[in-house]
mmCIF file of C-alpha atoms in Angstrom:
data_model
loop_
_atom_site.group_PDB
_atom_site.id
_atom_site.type_symbol
_atom_site.label_atom_id
_atom_site.label_comp_id
_atom_site.label_asym_id
_atom_site.label_seq_id
_atom_site.Cartn_x
_atom_site.Cartn_y
_atom_site.Cartn_z
ATOM 1 C CA MET A 1 -185.558 -17.834 69.250
ATOM 2 C CA ASP A 2 -188.723 -16.966 67.209
ATOM 3 C CA LYS A 3 -188.848 -13.840 69.462
ATOM 4 C CA ILE A 4 -185.161 -13.355 69.795
ATOM 5 C CA PHE A 5 -184.440 -12.975 65.922
ATOM 6 C CA THR A 6 -187.579 -11.342 64.564
ATOM 7 C CA GLU A 7 -188.095 -11.723 60.789
ATOM 8 C CA HIS A 8 -187.496 -8.624 58.750
ATOM 9 C CA ASP A 9 -187.913 -7.821 55.012
ATOM 10 C CA TRP A 10 -184.687 -6.662 53.945
ATOM 11 C CA ASP A 11 -184.749 -6.390 50.387
ATOM 12 C CA ASN A 12 -187.817 -4.287 50.451
ATOM 13 C CA GLU A 13 -186.444 -1.689 52.712
ATOM 14 C CA ASP A 14 -183.852 1.754 51.200
ATOM 15 C CA ILE A 15 -181.617 1.376 54.136
ATOM 16 C CA SER A 16 -179.855 -1.496 51.807
ATOM 17 C CA GLU A 17 -178.854 1.438 49.949
ATOM 18 C CA GLN A 18 -176.914 3.159 52.638
ATOM 19 C CA ILE A 19 -175.493 0.452 54.531
ATOM 20 C CA ASN A 20 -174.437 -3.159 53.124
ATOM 21 C CA PHE A 21 -175.357 -5.983 55.412
ATOM 22 C CA SER A 22 -174.489 -8.797 53.122
ATOM 23 C CA PHE A 23 -172.760 -11.856 54.480
ATOM 24 C CA ALA A 24 -171.038 -12.119 50.878
ATOM 25 C CA LYS A 25 -167.453 -11.928 50.658
ATOM 26 C CA GLN A 26 -166.532 -9.197 48.992
ATOM 27 C CA LYS A 27 -162.994 -8.017 47.260
ATOM 28 C CA PRO A 28 -161.283 -5.191 49.375
ATOM 29 C CA VAL A 29 -160.923 -2.342 47.734
ATOM 30 C CA LYS A 30 -157.144 -1.735 47.105
ATOM 31 C CA LYS A 31 -156.143 2.031 47.872
ATOM 32 C CA SER A 32 -154.478 3.825 45.084
ATOM 33 C CA PRO A 33 -150.763 3.708 45.375
ATOM 34 C CA LYS A 34 -149.182 6.868 46.296
ATOM 35 C CA ARG A 35 -147.860 8.907 43.168
ATOM 36 C CA ASN A 36 -144.046 10.303 43.273
ATOM 37 C CA LYS A 37 -142.814 13.821 42.925
ATOM 38 C CA SER A 38 -142.113 12.827 39.344
ATOM 39 C CA GLN A 39 -145.561 11.428 38.570
ATOM 40 C CA SER A 40 -147.748 14.548 40.431
ATOM 41 C CA ASN A 41 -145.559 16.644 37.727
ATOM 42 C CA ASN A 42 -146.834 15.187 34.685
ATOM 43 C CA ASN A 43 -150.744 15.611 35.805
ATOM 44 C CA PRO A 44 -152.370 17.700 33.184
ATOM 45 C CA ASP A 45 -155.313 18.834 35.687
ATOM 46 C CA GLU A 46 -152.466 20.926 38.086
ATOM 47 C CA PRO A 47 -152.387 24.677 37.061
ATOM 48 C CA GLY A 48 -148.811 25.855 36.898
ATOM 49 C CA ARG A 49 -147.285 22.278 35.713
ATOM 50 C CA PHE A 50 -145.063 21.864 32.847
ATOM 51 C CA VAL A 51 -146.138 18.200 30.643
ATOM 52 C CA ARG A 52 -143.419 15.972 29.836
ATOM 53 C CA ALA A 53 -144.164 13.652 26.963
ATOM 54 C CA PRO A 54 -143.865 9.948 28.448
ATOM 55 C CA LEU A 55 -141.007 7.798 27.647
ATOM 56 C CA LEU A 56 -141.820 5.792 24.376
ATOM 57 C CA ASP A 57 -141.130 2.270 25.609
ATOM 58 C CA ASN A 58 -142.362 -0.670 24.228
ATOM 59 C CA SER A 59 -142.101 -2.701 27.850
ATOM 60 C CA GLU A 60 -144.576 0.153 29.707
ATOM 61 C CA PRO A 61 -148.475 0.474 28.870
ATOM 62 C CA VAL A 62 -149.638 4.084 28.394
ATOM 63 C CA THR A 63 -152.811 4.493 30.062
ATOM 64 C CA THR A 64 -154.970 6.377 28.022
ATOM 65 C CA THR A 65 -158.397 8.232 28.923
ATOM 66 C CA ASN A 66 -160.953 5.078 28.408
ATOM 67 C CA GLY A 67 -158.568 2.884 31.052
ATOM 68 C CA LYS A 68 -156.946 0.426 27.954
ATOM 69 C CA PRO A 69 -153.333 0.035 27.581
ATOM 70 C CA LYS A 70 -152.022 1.439 24.474
ATOM 71 C CA SER A 71 -148.615 0.499 23.034
ATOM 72 C CA ALA A 72 -146.515 3.918 23.217
ATOM 73 C CA LYS A 73 -144.406 3.140 20.063
ATOM 74 C CA ARG A 74 -146.692 3.999 16.993
ATOM 75 C CA LYS A 75 -146.654 1.435 14.673
ATOM 76 C CA SER A 76 -144.385 1.945 11.473
ATOM 77 C CA ASN A 77 -147.207 1.160 8.823
ATOM 78 C CA GLU A 78 -149.180 3.956 10.904
ATOM 79 C CA THR A 79 -149.591 7.368 8.825
ATOM 80 C CA VAL A 80 -151.513 10.326 8.460
ATOM 81 C CA GLU A 81 -153.483 10.717 5.689
ATOM 82 C CA LEU A 82 -155.225 13.948 4.626
ATOM 83 C CA GLN A 83 -159.190 13.645 3.300
ATOM 84 C CA HIS A 84 -160.274 13.485 -0.157
ATOM 85 C CA ASP A 85 -162.036 16.632 0.336
ATOM 86 C CA THR A 86 -159.825 18.067 2.129
ATOM 87 C CA GLU A 87 -157.559 21.446 -0.135
ATOM 88 C CA LEU A 88 -153.608 21.546 0.535
ATOM 89 C CA PRO A 89 -153.238 25.053 1.908
ATOM 90 C CA LYS A 90 -151.192 27.265 -1.074
ATOM 91 C CA PRO A 91 -147.654 28.366 0.428
ATOM 92 C CA LYS A 92 -147.363 32.020 1.340
ATOM 93 C CA ASN A 93 -144.220 34.051 0.471
ATOM 94 C CA LYS A 94 -143.046 36.394 3.043
ATOM 95 C CA LYS A 95 -140.241 38.858 2.264
ATOM 96 C CA ARG A 96 -137.495 39.616 4.004
ATOM 97 C CA LYS A 97 -135.476 42.784 4.967
ATOM 98 C CA ASN A 98 -132.417 41.922 3.494
ATOM 99 C CA GLY A 99 -134.437 41.297 -0.128
ATOM 100 C CA SER A 100 -134.863 37.605 0.163
ATOM 101 C CA VAL A 101 -138.237 35.678 -0.811
ATOM 102 C CA ALA A 102 -138.973 33.046 2.439
ATOM 103 C CA THR A 103 -141.348 30.644 1.139
ATOM 104 C CA GLU A 104 -143.974 28.527 3.772
ATOM 105 C CA SER A 105 -143.961 24.534 3.407
ATOM 106 C CA LEU A 106 -146.770 22.443 4.518
ATOM 107 C CA ASN A 107 -144.608 21.535 7.409
ATOM 108 C CA GLY A 108 -144.393 25.030 8.746
ATOM 109 C CA GLU A 109 -140.158 25.258 7.705
ATOM 110 C CA ALA A 110 -139.707 28.269 5.949
ATOM 111 C CA LYS A 111 -137.481 27.642 2.864
ATOM 112 C CA SER A 112 -135.387 30.955 1.863
ATOM 113 C CA LYS A 113 -134.712 31.665 -1.605
ATOM 114 C CA PRO A 114 -132.417 34.473 -2.715
ATOM 115 C CA LYS A 115 -133.610 37.060 -4.510
ATOM 116 C CA PRO A 116 -130.815 38.218 -6.638
ATOM 117 C CA THR A 117 -130.894 42.280 -6.206
ATOM 118 C CA ILE A 118 -129.012 44.883 -7.830
ATOM 119 C CA THR A 119 -126.980 47.101 -5.081
ATOM 120 C CA LYS A 120 -125.903 50.463 -5.876
ATOM 121 C CA THR A 121 -122.502 49.830 -4.148
ATOM 122 C CA SER A 122 -120.683 48.059 -7.544
ATOM 123 C CA ASP A 123 -121.816 51.300 -9.597
ATOM 124 C CA PHE A 124 -120.900 53.727 -7.315
ATOM 125 C CA ARG A 125 -117.288 52.240 -7.281
ATOM 126 C CA GLU A 126 -117.650 51.948 -11.191
ATOM 127 C CA LYS A 127 -118.274 55.787 -11.179
ATOM 128 C CA LEU A 128 -115.659 56.593 -8.769
ATOM 129 C CA VAL A 129 -112.903 54.880 -10.361
ATOM 130 C CA ASP A 130 -114.186 56.615 -14.060
ATOM 131 C CA SER A 131 -113.856 59.982 -11.868
ATOM 132 C CA LEU A 132 -110.365 59.134 -10.868
ATOM 133 C CA LYS A 133 -109.422 58.298 -14.347
ATOM 134 C CA GLY A 134 -110.647 60.884 -16.137
ATOM 135 C CA SER A 135 -109.208 63.420 -13.259
ATOM 136 C CA ARG A 136 -105.631 61.823 -14.076
ATOM 137 C CA PHE A 137 -105.909 61.870 -18.039
ATOM 138 C CA ARG A 138 -107.090 65.564 -17.482
ATOM 139 C CA PHE A 139 -103.746 66.528 -15.192
ATOM 140 C CA ILE A 140 -101.369 64.714 -17.404
ATOM 141 C CA ASN A 141 -102.723 66.447 -20.262
ATOM 142 C CA GLU A 142 -102.501 69.699 -18.974
ATOM 143 C CA GLN A 143 -99.059 68.573 -17.912
ATOM 144 C CA LEU A 144 -97.969 67.945 -21.772
ATOM 145 C CA TYR A 145 -98.808 71.492 -22.778
ATOM 146 C CA LYS A 146 -96.914 73.326 -20.068
ATOM 147 C CA THR A 147 -94.004 71.349 -20.307
ATOM 148 C CA THR A 148 -91.128 70.429 -23.099
ATOM 149 C CA GLY A 149 -90.935 67.358 -24.902
ATOM 150 C CA THR A 150 -87.519 66.621 -22.817
ATOM 151 C CA GLU A 151 -89.861 67.327 -19.633
ATOM 152 C CA ALA A 152 -92.441 65.273 -20.604
ATOM 153 C CA LYS A 153 -90.489 62.643 -21.364
ATOM 154 C CA LEU A 154 -88.768 62.604 -17.990
ATOM 155 C CA LEU A 155 -92.155 62.755 -16.441
ATOM 156 C CA PHE A 156 -93.515 59.290 -17.936
ATOM 157 C CA GLN A 157 -89.809 57.952 -17.210
ATOM 158 C CA GLU A 158 -90.586 58.575 -13.132
ATOM 159 C CA ASP A 159 -94.249 56.921 -13.779
ATOM 160 C CA PRO A 160 -94.937 54.670 -16.627
ATOM 161 C CA SER A 161 -97.930 54.258 -15.682
ATOM 162 C CA ALA A 162 -99.291 57.611 -16.442
ATOM 163 C CA PHE A 163 -98.642 56.746 -19.938
ATOM 164 C CA GLN A 164 -101.012 54.242 -19.798
ATOM 165 C CA ALA A 165 -103.780 56.489 -17.814
ATOM 166 C CA TYR A 166 -103.291 59.098 -20.306
ATOM 167 C CA HIS A 167 -103.710 56.880 -22.595
ATOM 168 C CA GLU A 168 -106.761 55.409 -21.423
ATOM 169 C CA GLY A 169 -108.090 58.689 -21.349
ATOM 170 C CA TYR A 170 -107.527 59.660 -24.573
ATOM 171 C CA ARG A 171 -109.725 56.984 -26.276
ATOM 172 C CA HIS A 172 -112.289 57.553 -24.198
ATOM 173 C CA GLN A 173 -112.235 60.961 -25.876
ATOM 174 C CA ILE A 174 -111.962 59.792 -29.048
ATOM 175 C CA VAL A 175 -115.061 57.919 -28.995
ATOM 176 C CA GLN A 176 -117.228 61.547 -28.136
ATOM 177 C CA TRP A 177 -116.066 62.919 -31.284
ATOM 178 C CA SER A 178 -118.524 62.854 -34.563
ATOM 179 C CA VAL A 179 -115.014 62.437 -36.151
ATOM 180 C CA ASN A 180 -111.569 60.861 -35.948
ATOM 181 C CA PRO A 181 -108.894 63.324 -37.798
ATOM 182 C CA LEU A 182 -106.355 60.118 -38.000
ATOM 183 C CA ASP A 183 -108.803 58.575 -40.545
ATOM 184 C CA ARG A 184 -108.832 61.333 -42.603
ATOM 185 C CA ILE A 185 -104.631 61.313 -42.574
ATOM 186 C CA ILE A 186 -105.267 57.329 -43.000
ATOM 187 C CA LYS A 187 -107.102 58.104 -46.250
ATOM 188 C CA SER A 188 -105.415 60.293 -47.938
ATOM 189 C CA PHE A 189 -102.340 57.718 -47.859
ATOM 190 C CA SER A 190 -104.181 55.876 -50.418
ATOM 191 C CA LYS A 191 -103.415 58.752 -52.748
ATOM 192 C CA LEU A 192 -99.796 58.502 -52.231
ATOM 193 C CA PRO A 193 -96.879 55.709 -53.659
ATOM 194 C CA ALA A 194 -96.491 52.545 -51.734
ATOM 195 C CA ASP A 195 -93.240 53.115 -51.364
ATOM 196 C CA TYR A 196 -93.128 55.999 -49.279
ATOM 197 C CA VAL A 197 -91.399 55.990 -46.058
ATOM 198 C CA VAL A 198 -93.608 57.661 -43.225
ATOM 199 C CA ALA A 199 -92.744 59.526 -39.174
ATOM 200 C CA ASP A 200 -95.615 59.580 -37.362
ATOM 201 C CA PHE A 201 -94.565 62.019 -34.215
ATOM 202 C CA GLY A 202 -96.620 61.191 -31.490
ATOM 203 C CA CYS A 203 -98.321 57.600 -32.898
ATOM 204 C CA GLY A 204 -99.460 56.831 -29.444
ATOM 205 C CA GLU A 205 -100.837 52.924 -30.180
ATOM 206 C CA ALA A 206 -99.470 53.241 -34.010
ATOM 207 C CA ARG A 207 -102.577 52.718 -35.486
ATOM 208 C CA LEU A 208 -101.064 54.687 -38.260
ATOM 209 C CA ALA A 209 -98.671 51.953 -39.100
ATOM 210 C CA GLU A 210 -101.241 49.076 -38.935
ATOM 211 C CA ALA A 211 -103.631 51.056 -41.690
ATOM 212 C CA ILE A 212 -101.228 52.118 -44.383
ATOM 213 C CA GLU A 213 -99.511 49.591 -46.353
ATOM 214 C CA GLN A 214 -97.012 52.518 -46.640
ATOM 215 C CA LYS A 215 -93.390 51.839 -44.271
ATOM 216 C CA VAL A 216 -94.232 53.781 -40.855
ATOM 217 C CA TYR A 217 -91.648 54.514 -38.228
ATOM 218 C CA SER A 218 -94.265 55.267 -34.986
ATOM 219 C CA LEU A 219 -92.468 57.860 -32.916
ATOM 220 C CA ASP A 220 -93.845 58.948 -29.332
ATOM 221 C CA LEU A 221 -92.190 59.607 -25.914
ATOM 222 C CA VAL A 222 -93.354 55.816 -24.561
ATOM 223 C CA ALA A 223 -93.177 52.457 -26.309
ATOM 224 C CA ALA A 224 -97.182 51.383 -26.774
ATOM 225 C CA ASN A 225 -95.938 48.346 -28.037
ATOM 226 C CA ASN A 226 -92.979 46.364 -30.152
ATOM 227 C CA SER A 227 -93.290 48.716 -33.402
ATOM 228 C CA VAL A 228 -93.041 51.593 -31.621
ATOM 229 C CA ILE A 229 -89.645 53.603 -31.146
ATOM 230 C CA ALA A 230 -89.505 55.673 -27.577
ATOM 231 C CA CYS A 231 -87.672 58.846 -27.933
ATOM 232 C CA ASP A 232 -88.354 62.542 -27.026
ATOM 233 C CA MET A 233 -89.685 63.733 -30.457
ATOM 234 C CA ALA A 234 -87.017 66.887 -31.118
ATOM 235 C CA HIS A 235 -84.066 63.851 -30.761
ATOM 236 C CA THR A 236 -85.341 61.247 -32.917
ATOM 237 C CA PRO A 237 -82.973 58.345 -34.584
ATOM 238 C CA LEU A 238 -83.781 58.859 -37.904
ATOM 239 C CA GLU A 239 -82.111 59.310 -40.486
ATOM 240 C CA THR A 240 -81.540 63.128 -42.156
ATOM 241 C CA ASN A 241 -83.564 63.389 -45.676
ATOM 242 C CA SER A 242 -84.825 59.475 -45.356
ATOM 243 C CA ILE A 243 -88.870 60.189 -44.711
ATOM 244 C CA ASN A 244 -90.751 61.325 -47.321
ATOM 245 C CA VAL A 245 -93.905 62.185 -45.154
ATOM 246 C CA ALA A 246 -94.418 63.188 -41.477
ATOM 247 C CA VAL A 247 -97.300 63.597 -39.976
ATOM 248 C CA PHE A 248 -98.162 65.287 -36.932
ATOM 249 C CA CYS A 249 -102.174 63.828 -35.681
ATOM 250 C CA LEU A 250 -103.121 66.032 -32.192
ATOM 251 C CA SER A 251 -99.495 65.666 -31.331
ATOM 252 C CA LEU A 252 -97.954 69.046 -31.169
ATOM 253 C CA MET A 253 -98.506 69.604 -27.744
ATOM 254 C CA GLY A 254 -95.756 71.233 -24.977
ATOM 255 C CA THR A 255 -94.159 74.546 -25.514
ATOM 256 C CA ASN A 256 -91.423 73.923 -27.942
ATOM 257 C CA LEU A 257 -92.868 72.947 -31.563
ATOM 258 C CA ARG A 258 -90.327 74.861 -33.052
ATOM 259 C CA ASP A 259 -88.214 72.057 -32.452
ATOM 260 C CA PHE A 260 -90.168 69.251 -33.698
ATOM 261 C CA LEU A 261 -90.268 71.083 -36.868
ATOM 262 C CA LEU A 262 -87.035 71.698 -37.294
ATOM 263 C CA GLU A 263 -86.367 67.432 -36.460
ATOM 264 C CA ALA A 264 -89.066 66.780 -39.061
ATOM 265 C CA ASN A 265 -87.241 69.128 -41.296
ATOM 266 C CA ARG A 266 -84.165 67.550 -40.921
ATOM 267 C CA VAL A 267 -85.693 64.283 -41.525
ATOM 268 C CA LEU A 268 -87.876 64.893 -44.577
ATOM 269 C CA LYS A 269 -86.425 65.070 -48.018
ATOM 270 C CA VAL A 270 -86.957 68.204 -50.212
ATOM 271 C CA GLY A 271 -90.351 68.300 -51.649
ATOM 272 C CA GLY A 272 -91.514 65.711 -48.765
ATOM 273 C CA LEU A 273 -95.012 66.127 -47.273
ATOM 274 C CA LEU A 274 -95.691 67.558 -43.877
ATOM 275 C CA LYS A 275 -99.346 66.648 -42.444
ATOM 276 C CA ILE A 276 -100.638 68.453 -39.330
ATOM 277 C CA ALA A 277 -104.305 67.843 -37.691
ATOM 278 C CA GLU A 278 -104.886 69.716 -34.566
ATOM 279 C CA VAL A 279 -107.616 71.300 -32.938
ATOM 280 C CA SER A 280 -109.686 74.280 -34.237
ATOM 281 C CA SER A 281 -109.886 75.959 -30.670
ATOM 282 C CA ARG A 282 -105.916 75.892 -30.458
ATOM 283 C CA TYR A 283 -105.544 78.350 -32.344
ATOM 284 C CA ASN A 284 -105.306 81.981 -31.827
ATOM 285 C CA ASN A 285 -104.666 83.222 -35.050
ATOM 286 C CA VAL A 286 -104.263 80.717 -38.181
ATOM 287 C CA LYS A 287 -102.026 82.647 -40.421
ATOM 288 C CA GLU A 288 -99.704 83.518 -37.796
ATOM 289 C CA PHE A 289 -98.892 79.726 -37.150
ATOM 290 C CA ILE A 290 -98.407 79.443 -41.028
ATOM 291 C CA ASP A 291 -95.698 81.854 -40.979
ATOM 292 C CA CYS A 292 -94.216 80.430 -37.844
ATOM 293 C CA VAL A 293 -94.028 76.867 -39.880
ATOM 294 C CA HIS A 294 -92.455 78.385 -43.121
ATOM 295 C CA LYS A 295 -89.166 79.891 -40.840
ATOM 296 C CA CYS A 296 -88.663 76.139 -40.240
ATOM 297 C CA GLY A 297 -88.240 75.378 -44.141
ATOM 298 C CA TYR A 298 -91.769 74.351 -45.128
ATOM 299 C CA LEU A 299 -94.341 76.450 -47.905
ATOM 300 C CA LEU A 300 -98.203 75.500 -47.214
ATOM 301 C CA ASP A 301 -99.563 73.498 -50.241
ATOM 302 C CA ASN A 302 -103.293 72.906 -48.877
ATOM 303 C CA LYS A 303 -105.477 73.685 -45.836
ATOM 304 C CA ASP A 304 -108.667 72.852 -44.644
ATOM 305 C CA LEU A 305 -110.420 75.015 -41.676
ATOM 306 C CA ASN A 306 -114.147 73.919 -42.655
ATOM 307 C CA HIS A 307 -114.357 71.362 -40.039
ATOM 308 C CA LYS A 308 -115.591 72.533 -36.700
ATOM 309 C CA LEU A 309 -113.363 70.778 -34.048
ATOM 310 C CA PHE A 310 -110.283 70.156 -36.091
ATOM 311 C CA TYR A 311 -107.986 71.976 -38.690
ATOM 312 C CA PHE A 312 -105.804 70.147 -41.755
ATOM 313 C CA PHE A 313 -102.541 71.499 -43.114
ATOM 314 C CA ASN A 314 -100.168 70.149 -45.285
ATOM 315 C CA PHE A 315 -97.299 71.746 -46.071
ATOM 316 C CA LYS A 316 -93.836 70.781 -48.455
ATOM 317 C CA LYS A 317 -90.179 70.958 -47.525
ATOM 318 C CA VAL A 318 -88.681 73.286 -49.517
ATOM 319 C CA ARG A 319 -85.606 73.996 -47.705
ATOM 320 C CA SER A 320 -83.039 72.460 -45.085
ATOM 321 C CA VAL A 321 -82.469 73.918 -41.848
ATOM 322 C CA ASP A 322 -80.016 73.881 -39.513
ATOM 323 C CA LYS A 323 -81.705 73.572 -35.728
ATOM 324 C CA SER A 324 -77.996 74.661 -33.907
ATOM 325 C CA SER A 325 -78.268 78.448 -37.119
ATOM 326 C CA PHE A 326 -81.912 79.158 -36.623
ATOM 327 C CA LYS A 327 -82.760 81.963 -34.704
ATOM 328 C CA GLY A 328 -86.539 81.920 -34.510
ATOM 329 C CA LYS A 329 -88.456 82.316 -31.344
ATOM 330 C CA HIS A 330 -90.172 79.202 -29.716
ATOM 331 C CA PHE A 331 -94.094 79.471 -30.751
ATOM 332 C CA SER A 332 -96.801 76.924 -29.164
ATOM 333 C CA LEU A 333 -100.248 76.410 -29.398
ATOM 334 C CA LYS A 334 -103.307 77.019 -26.053
ATOM 335 C CA PRO A 335 -103.722 74.076 -24.888
ATOM 336 C CA CYS A 336 -106.689 71.754 -25.307
ATOM 337 C CA LEU A 337 -108.100 70.936 -21.799
ATOM 338 C CA TYR A 338 -110.956 68.933 -21.680
ATOM 339 C CA LYS A 339 -113.823 69.731 -19.159
ATOM 340 C CA LYS A 340 -115.089 67.412 -16.471
ATOM 341 C CA ARG A 341 -118.063 65.441 -17.539
#
């Protein structure tokens, strides 16, 4: 037996590294289970594959790189803390095309803050509206100088908004004047008796009646308020010889000024006053105008031609003139046309 089984020094030979002749019982090596298609798609080492995040489930552990199982669901008290020596990044402002500013927060979300911007649309619209109103005012103003009082009344009756548009444009023109002639006329009434009765021809918004203590009949083609009597200034409902003062302040418009002055002669008492204030550029010949007024039963009391923009006249009624028997010619003043600004 010794010859058959010769002894060998198994422990000192390197062949043990190549072949294991140990008779000890060894555990069989388990083969790794085959991966299905879904698992093979989740291999991050495989190029061109889309890695999906594993579903969080408390029953199935997730294997990490070191082989230790870790709970897939993060604990509720687990938070991410920043180190004390780490500075928070400042939010960056980004301008957008629409003018708003986007503030970039720490979490990467941008909070838009609308920036108030002044658009030119509203300014353009206001200028356009003002331009249209100014054009309409100039058109109406020109028509009033080219027609008689009766025709002007029909114009406003057919288009009631035209009267409002005219006076709105008229107010816009007044604020550009260095002086308002109505203010001077109002001041002159402080020297007249308080029991005088006044007729304001072409009163507009009846400012004279509100400013003086005398009783005033406000007359115009259209009643701007309840205190105004709507009528043709050549045919008023006032009684004959019942008025002490008749006023024409920037209201001698139209082609039949003779009819207006004759109507004022009818309602005025003998010795009554006629006050006229008009734009100086409307007069071609002042003496000729005064002569036409004299023919209507008046006598010039005084005049003021020193102002650059306006002329002021004071006449007295010296006699009554019947309109039906009057043979004088019609006369008018030059139109006062406003330029486009």
